[in-house]
GROMACS .gro file of C-alpha atoms in nm:
model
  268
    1UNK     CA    1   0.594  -3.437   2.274
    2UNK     CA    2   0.913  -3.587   2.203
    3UNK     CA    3   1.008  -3.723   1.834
    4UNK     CA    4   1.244  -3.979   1.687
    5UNK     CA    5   1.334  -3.993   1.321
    6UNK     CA    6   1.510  -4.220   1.070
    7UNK     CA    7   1.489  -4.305   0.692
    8UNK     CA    8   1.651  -4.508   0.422
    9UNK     CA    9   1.709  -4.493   0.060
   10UNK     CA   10   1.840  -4.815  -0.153
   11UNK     CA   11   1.948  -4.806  -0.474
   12UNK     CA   12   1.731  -5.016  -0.687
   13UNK     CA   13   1.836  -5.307  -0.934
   14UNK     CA   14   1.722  -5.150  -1.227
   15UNK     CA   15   1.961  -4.899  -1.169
   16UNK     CA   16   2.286  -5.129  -1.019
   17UNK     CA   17   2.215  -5.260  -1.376
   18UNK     CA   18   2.273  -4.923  -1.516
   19UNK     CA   19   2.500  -4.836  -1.325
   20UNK     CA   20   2.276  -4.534  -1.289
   21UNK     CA   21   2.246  -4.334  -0.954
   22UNK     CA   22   1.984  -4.373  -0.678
   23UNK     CA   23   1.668  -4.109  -0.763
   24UNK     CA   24   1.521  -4.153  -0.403
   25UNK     CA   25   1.628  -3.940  -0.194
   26UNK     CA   26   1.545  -3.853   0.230
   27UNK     CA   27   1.580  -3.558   0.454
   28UNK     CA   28   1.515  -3.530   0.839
   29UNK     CA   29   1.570  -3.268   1.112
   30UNK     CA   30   1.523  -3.288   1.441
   31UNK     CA   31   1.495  -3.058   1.708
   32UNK     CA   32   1.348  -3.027   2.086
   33UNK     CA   33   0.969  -2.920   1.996
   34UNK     CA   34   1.022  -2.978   1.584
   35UNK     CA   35   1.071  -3.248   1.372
   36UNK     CA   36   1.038  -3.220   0.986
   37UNK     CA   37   1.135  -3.544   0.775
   38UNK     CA   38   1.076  -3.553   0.361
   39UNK     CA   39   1.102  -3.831   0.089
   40UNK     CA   40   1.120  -3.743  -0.281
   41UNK     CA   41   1.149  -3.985  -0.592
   42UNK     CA   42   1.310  -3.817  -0.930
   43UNK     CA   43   1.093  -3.896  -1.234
   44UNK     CA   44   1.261  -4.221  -1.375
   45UNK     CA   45   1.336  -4.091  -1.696
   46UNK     CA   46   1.533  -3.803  -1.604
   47UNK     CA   47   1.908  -3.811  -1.589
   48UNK     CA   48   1.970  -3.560  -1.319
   49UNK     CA   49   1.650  -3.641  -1.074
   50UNK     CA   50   1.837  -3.723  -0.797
   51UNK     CA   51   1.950  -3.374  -0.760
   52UNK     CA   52   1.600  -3.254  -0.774
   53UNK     CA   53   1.488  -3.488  -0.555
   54UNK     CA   54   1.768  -3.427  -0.314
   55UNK     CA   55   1.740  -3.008  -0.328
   56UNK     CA   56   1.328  -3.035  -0.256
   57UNK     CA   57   1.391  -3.281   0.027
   58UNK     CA   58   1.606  -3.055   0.226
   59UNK     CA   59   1.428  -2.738   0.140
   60UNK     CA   60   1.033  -2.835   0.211
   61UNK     CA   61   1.255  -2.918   0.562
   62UNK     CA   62   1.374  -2.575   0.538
   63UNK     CA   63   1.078  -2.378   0.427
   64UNK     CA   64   0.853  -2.531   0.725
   65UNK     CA   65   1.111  -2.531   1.002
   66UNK     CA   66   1.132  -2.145   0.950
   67UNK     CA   67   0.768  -2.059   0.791
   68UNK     CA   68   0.612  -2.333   1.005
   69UNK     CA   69   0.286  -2.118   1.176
   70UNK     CA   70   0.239  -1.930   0.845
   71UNK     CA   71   0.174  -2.221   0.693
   72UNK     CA   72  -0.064  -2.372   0.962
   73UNK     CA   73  -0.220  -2.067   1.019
   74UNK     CA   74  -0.280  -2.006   0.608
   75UNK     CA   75  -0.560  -2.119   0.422
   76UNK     CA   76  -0.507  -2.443   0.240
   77UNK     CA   77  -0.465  -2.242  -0.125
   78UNK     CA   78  -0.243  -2.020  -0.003
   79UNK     CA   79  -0.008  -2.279   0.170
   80UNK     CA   80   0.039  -2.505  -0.128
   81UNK     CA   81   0.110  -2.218  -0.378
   82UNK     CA   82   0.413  -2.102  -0.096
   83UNK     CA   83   0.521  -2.440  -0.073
   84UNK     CA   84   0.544  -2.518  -0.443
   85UNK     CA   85   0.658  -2.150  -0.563
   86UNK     CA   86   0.930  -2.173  -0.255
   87UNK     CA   87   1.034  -2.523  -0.375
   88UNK     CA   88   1.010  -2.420  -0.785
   89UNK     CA   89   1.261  -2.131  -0.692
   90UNK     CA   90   1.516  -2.362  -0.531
   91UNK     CA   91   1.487  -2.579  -0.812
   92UNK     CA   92   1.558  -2.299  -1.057
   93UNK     CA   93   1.889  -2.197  -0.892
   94UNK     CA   94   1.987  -2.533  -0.892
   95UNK     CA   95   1.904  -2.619  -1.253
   96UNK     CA   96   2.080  -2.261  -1.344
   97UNK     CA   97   2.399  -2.405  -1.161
   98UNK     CA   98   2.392  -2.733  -1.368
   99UNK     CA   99   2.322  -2.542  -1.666
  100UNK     CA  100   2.051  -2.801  -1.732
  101UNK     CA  101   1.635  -2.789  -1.800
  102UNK     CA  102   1.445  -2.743  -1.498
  103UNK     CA  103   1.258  -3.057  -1.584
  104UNK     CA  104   1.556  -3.287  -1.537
  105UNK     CA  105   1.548  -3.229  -1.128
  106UNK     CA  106   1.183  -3.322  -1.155
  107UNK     CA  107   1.046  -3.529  -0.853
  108UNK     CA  108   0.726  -3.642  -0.611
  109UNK     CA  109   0.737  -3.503  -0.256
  110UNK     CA  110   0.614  -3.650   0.077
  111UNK     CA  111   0.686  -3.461   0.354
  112UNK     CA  112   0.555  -3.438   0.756
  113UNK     CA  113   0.645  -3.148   0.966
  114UNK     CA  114   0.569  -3.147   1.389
  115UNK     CA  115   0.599  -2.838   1.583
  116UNK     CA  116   0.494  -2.857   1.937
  117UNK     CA  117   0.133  -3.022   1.904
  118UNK     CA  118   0.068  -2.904   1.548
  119UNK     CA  119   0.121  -3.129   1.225
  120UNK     CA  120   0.162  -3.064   0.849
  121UNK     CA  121   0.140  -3.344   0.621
  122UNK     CA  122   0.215  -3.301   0.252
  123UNK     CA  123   0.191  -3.564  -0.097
  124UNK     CA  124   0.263  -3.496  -0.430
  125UNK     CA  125   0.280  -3.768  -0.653
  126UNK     CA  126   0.344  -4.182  -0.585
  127UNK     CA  127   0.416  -4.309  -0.272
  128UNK     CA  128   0.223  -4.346   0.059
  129UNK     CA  129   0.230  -4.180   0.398
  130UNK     CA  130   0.034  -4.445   0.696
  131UNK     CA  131   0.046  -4.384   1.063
  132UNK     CA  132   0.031  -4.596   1.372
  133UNK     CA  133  -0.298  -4.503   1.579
  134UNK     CA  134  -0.315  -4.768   1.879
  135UNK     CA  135  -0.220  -5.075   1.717
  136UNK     CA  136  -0.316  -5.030   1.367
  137UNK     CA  137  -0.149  -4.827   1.071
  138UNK     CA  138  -0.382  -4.646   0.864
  139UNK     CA  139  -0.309  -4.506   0.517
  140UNK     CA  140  -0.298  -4.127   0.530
  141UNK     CA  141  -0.205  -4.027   0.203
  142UNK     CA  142  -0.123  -4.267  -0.130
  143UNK     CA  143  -0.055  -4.241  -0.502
  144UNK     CA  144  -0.349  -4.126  -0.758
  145UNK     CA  145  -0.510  -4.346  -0.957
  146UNK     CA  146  -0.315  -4.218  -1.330
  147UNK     CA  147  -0.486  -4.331  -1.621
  148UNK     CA  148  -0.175  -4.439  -1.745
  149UNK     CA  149   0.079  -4.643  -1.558
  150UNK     CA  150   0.397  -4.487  -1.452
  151UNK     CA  151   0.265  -4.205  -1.461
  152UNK     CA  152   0.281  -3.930  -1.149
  153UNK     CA  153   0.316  -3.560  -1.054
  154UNK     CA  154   0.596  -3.383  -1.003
  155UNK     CA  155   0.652  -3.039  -0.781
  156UNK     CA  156   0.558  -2.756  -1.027
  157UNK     CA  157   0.361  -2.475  -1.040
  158UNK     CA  158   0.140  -2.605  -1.265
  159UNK     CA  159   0.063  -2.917  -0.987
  160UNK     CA  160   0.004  -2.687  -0.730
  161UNK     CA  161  -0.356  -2.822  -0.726
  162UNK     CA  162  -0.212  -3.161  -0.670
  163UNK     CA  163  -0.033  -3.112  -0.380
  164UNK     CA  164  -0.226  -3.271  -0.107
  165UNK     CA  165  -0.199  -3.062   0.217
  166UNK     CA  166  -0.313  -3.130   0.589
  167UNK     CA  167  -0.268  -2.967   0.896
  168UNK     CA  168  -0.407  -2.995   1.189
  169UNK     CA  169  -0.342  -3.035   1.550
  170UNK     CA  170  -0.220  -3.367   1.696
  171UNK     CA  171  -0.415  -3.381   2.000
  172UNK     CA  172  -0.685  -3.488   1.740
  173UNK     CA  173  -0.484  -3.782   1.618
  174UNK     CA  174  -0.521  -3.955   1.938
  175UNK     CA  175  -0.317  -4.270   2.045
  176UNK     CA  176  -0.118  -4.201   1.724
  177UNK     CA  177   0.253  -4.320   1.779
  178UNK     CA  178   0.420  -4.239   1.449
  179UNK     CA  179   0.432  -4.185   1.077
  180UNK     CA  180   0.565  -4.347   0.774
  181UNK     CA  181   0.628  -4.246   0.395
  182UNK     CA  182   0.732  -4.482   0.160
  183UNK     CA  183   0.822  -4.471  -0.229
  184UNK     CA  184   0.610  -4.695  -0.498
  185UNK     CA  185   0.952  -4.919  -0.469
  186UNK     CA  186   0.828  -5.024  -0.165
  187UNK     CA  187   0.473  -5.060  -0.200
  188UNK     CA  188   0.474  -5.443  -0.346
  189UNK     CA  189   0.594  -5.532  -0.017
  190UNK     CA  190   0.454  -5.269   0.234
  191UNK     CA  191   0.072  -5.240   0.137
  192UNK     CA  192  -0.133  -5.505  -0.052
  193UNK     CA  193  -0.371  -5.298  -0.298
  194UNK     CA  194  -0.609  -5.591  -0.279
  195UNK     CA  195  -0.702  -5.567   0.116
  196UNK     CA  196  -0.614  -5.182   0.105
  197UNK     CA  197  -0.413  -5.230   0.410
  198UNK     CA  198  -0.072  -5.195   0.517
  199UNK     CA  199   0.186  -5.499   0.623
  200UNK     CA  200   0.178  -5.467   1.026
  201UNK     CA  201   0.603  -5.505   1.016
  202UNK     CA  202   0.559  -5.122   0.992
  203UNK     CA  203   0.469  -5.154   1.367
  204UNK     CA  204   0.741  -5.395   1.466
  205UNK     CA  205   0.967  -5.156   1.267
  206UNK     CA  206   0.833  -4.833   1.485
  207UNK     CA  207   0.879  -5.010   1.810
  208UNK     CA  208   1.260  -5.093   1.731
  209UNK     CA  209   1.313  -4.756   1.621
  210UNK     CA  210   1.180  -4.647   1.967
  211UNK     CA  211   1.432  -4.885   2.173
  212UNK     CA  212   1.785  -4.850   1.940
  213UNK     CA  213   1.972  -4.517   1.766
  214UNK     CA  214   1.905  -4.416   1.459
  215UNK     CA  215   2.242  -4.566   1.363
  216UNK     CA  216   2.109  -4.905   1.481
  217UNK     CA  217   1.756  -4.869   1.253
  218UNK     CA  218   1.899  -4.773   0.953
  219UNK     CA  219   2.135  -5.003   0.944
  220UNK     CA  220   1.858  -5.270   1.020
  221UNK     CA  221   1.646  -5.064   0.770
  222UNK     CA  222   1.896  -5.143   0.482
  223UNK     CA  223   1.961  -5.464   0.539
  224UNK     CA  224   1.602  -5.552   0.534
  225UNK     CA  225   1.516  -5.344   0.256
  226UNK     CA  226   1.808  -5.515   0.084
  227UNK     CA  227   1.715  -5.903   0.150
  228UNK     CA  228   1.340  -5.835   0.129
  229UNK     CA  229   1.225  -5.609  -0.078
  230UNK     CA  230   1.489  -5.539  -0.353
  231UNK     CA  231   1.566  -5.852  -0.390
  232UNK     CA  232   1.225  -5.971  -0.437
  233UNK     CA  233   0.963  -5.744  -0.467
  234UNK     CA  234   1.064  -5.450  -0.646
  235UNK     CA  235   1.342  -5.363  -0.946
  236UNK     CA  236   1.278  -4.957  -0.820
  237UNK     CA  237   1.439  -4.803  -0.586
  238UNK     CA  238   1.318  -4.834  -0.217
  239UNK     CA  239   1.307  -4.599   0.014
  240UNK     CA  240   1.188  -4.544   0.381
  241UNK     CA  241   1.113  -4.244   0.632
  242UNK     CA  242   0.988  -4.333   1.022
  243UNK     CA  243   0.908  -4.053   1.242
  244UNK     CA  244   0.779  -4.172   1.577
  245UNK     CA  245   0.597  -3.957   1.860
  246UNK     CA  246   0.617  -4.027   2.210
  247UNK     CA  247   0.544  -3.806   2.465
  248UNK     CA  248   0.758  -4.013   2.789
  249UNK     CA  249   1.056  -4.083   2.694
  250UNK     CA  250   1.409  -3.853   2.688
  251UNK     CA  251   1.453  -3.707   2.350
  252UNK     CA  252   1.721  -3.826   2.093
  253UNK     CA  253   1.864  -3.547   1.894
  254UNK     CA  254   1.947  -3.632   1.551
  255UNK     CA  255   2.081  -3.500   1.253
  256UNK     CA  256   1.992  -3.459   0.890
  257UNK     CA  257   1.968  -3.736   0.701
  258UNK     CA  258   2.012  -3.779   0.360
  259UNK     CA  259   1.962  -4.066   0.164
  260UNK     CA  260  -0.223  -3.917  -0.271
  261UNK     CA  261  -0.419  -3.800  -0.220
  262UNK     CA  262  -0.444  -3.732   0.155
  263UNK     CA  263  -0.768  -3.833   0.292
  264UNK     CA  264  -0.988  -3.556   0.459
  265UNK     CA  265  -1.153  -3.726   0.763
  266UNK     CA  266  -1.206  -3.664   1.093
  267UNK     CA  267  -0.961  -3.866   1.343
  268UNK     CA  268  -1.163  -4.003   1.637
   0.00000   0.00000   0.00000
């Protein structure tokens, strides 16, 4: 199989009027048999969350592009507490280099990792990770109902049991043609809680990624992010991760880039 992958993040208007940075942060790799792509969103009321959410982007990238068939091959338990623990340690260093509380890099994790025909999807937190099977986009993975609002998880060990983990092998996700993830910022605009469906753009959006560069898409990713969602759906910020699968057509190699609950069923 051959992958494509692309991703935005937007600063949000709530923080233009702060003049505070962007807490979103994405991170994609991309290689001949393996693609790995990862969105995080630092806790809103931390001052130095876009660090954290920048350091667990790239590292959950890390960690499965070199531990990716221990993982797999791991029972569920076991994977999440090597994620977390791997992730918990980089945040450490990090905080211990800022000379700062671990709990100001806190931030949610989404995060999809391909090798060959095997896939590992991971959610921790808000946000929501859909797919395109054939030519409708299903909701993999979205935020947990909190009982209070703005309220989420954040990568610790003490969430290990909320990270939401699935592997499995992509020859059972037939006719599926690519994966999003998507902070709360953009939810108002990209899923309507109401029908419990997601807006079918995501598809137009997939099918341009497959025709232009990356270049091309994020551009066209920020623009429209810009003029129709921060504009007018959301004060947050917005971001955006695409990772599309197609098994005909030459591969693309790309760069990094940097800007829930999963549910169990069987894919027919």
């Amino acid at each position: 199989m051959n992958f494509k992958v692309c991703g935005v993040s937007v600063r949000g208007r709530s923080h233009e009027i702060e003049n505070s940075p962007c807490q979103d942060s994405i991170f994609y790799k991309n290689y001949k048999n393996k693609s790995f792509i990862a969105l995080g969103d630092g806790a809103g009321s931390k001052k130095f969350s876009q660090i954290g959410s920048k350091v667990i982007t790239a590292q959950i990238c890390d960690i499965l592009n070199k531990n990716f068939d221990f993982i797999y091959k791991a029972k569920v338990d076991e994977a999440k507490r090597f994620i977390i623990n791997n992730l918990w340690t980089s945040l450490q260093k990090e905080a211990t280099k800022k000379e700062i509380a671990i709990s100001e890099l806190s931030s949610t994790l989404m995060f999809i990792g391909i090798k060959g025909s095997k896939v590992i999807i991971g959610h921790i937190g808000d946000g929501m990770i859909c797919m395109k099977k054939g030519d409708k986009i299903e909701i993999l993975s979205k935020s947990e109902e909190r009982e209070y609002l703005n309220m989420t998880y954040f990568v610790s060990p003490k969430n290990i049991v909320k990270l939401n983990l699935f592997k499995g092998g992509l020859e059972v996700l037939k006719l599926v043609k690519g994966f999003f993830l998507f902070t709360d910022g953009c939810e108002n605009f990209l899923y309507s809680k109401k029908l419990n469906s997601i807006n079918p753009i995501l598809k137009d959006v997939l099918d341009f990624l497959n025709k232009k560069s990356e270049k091309q898409v994020n551009k066209q990713l920020k623009l429209s992010i810009n003029s129709c969602i921060k504009e007018k759906k959301s004060f947050d910020d917005c971001s955006l991760g695409i990772l599309s699968i197609n098994s005909n057509k030459k591969v693309i190699p790309i760069n990094r880039g940097i800007g829930k609950k999963i549910i169990y069923k069987k894919l027919d």
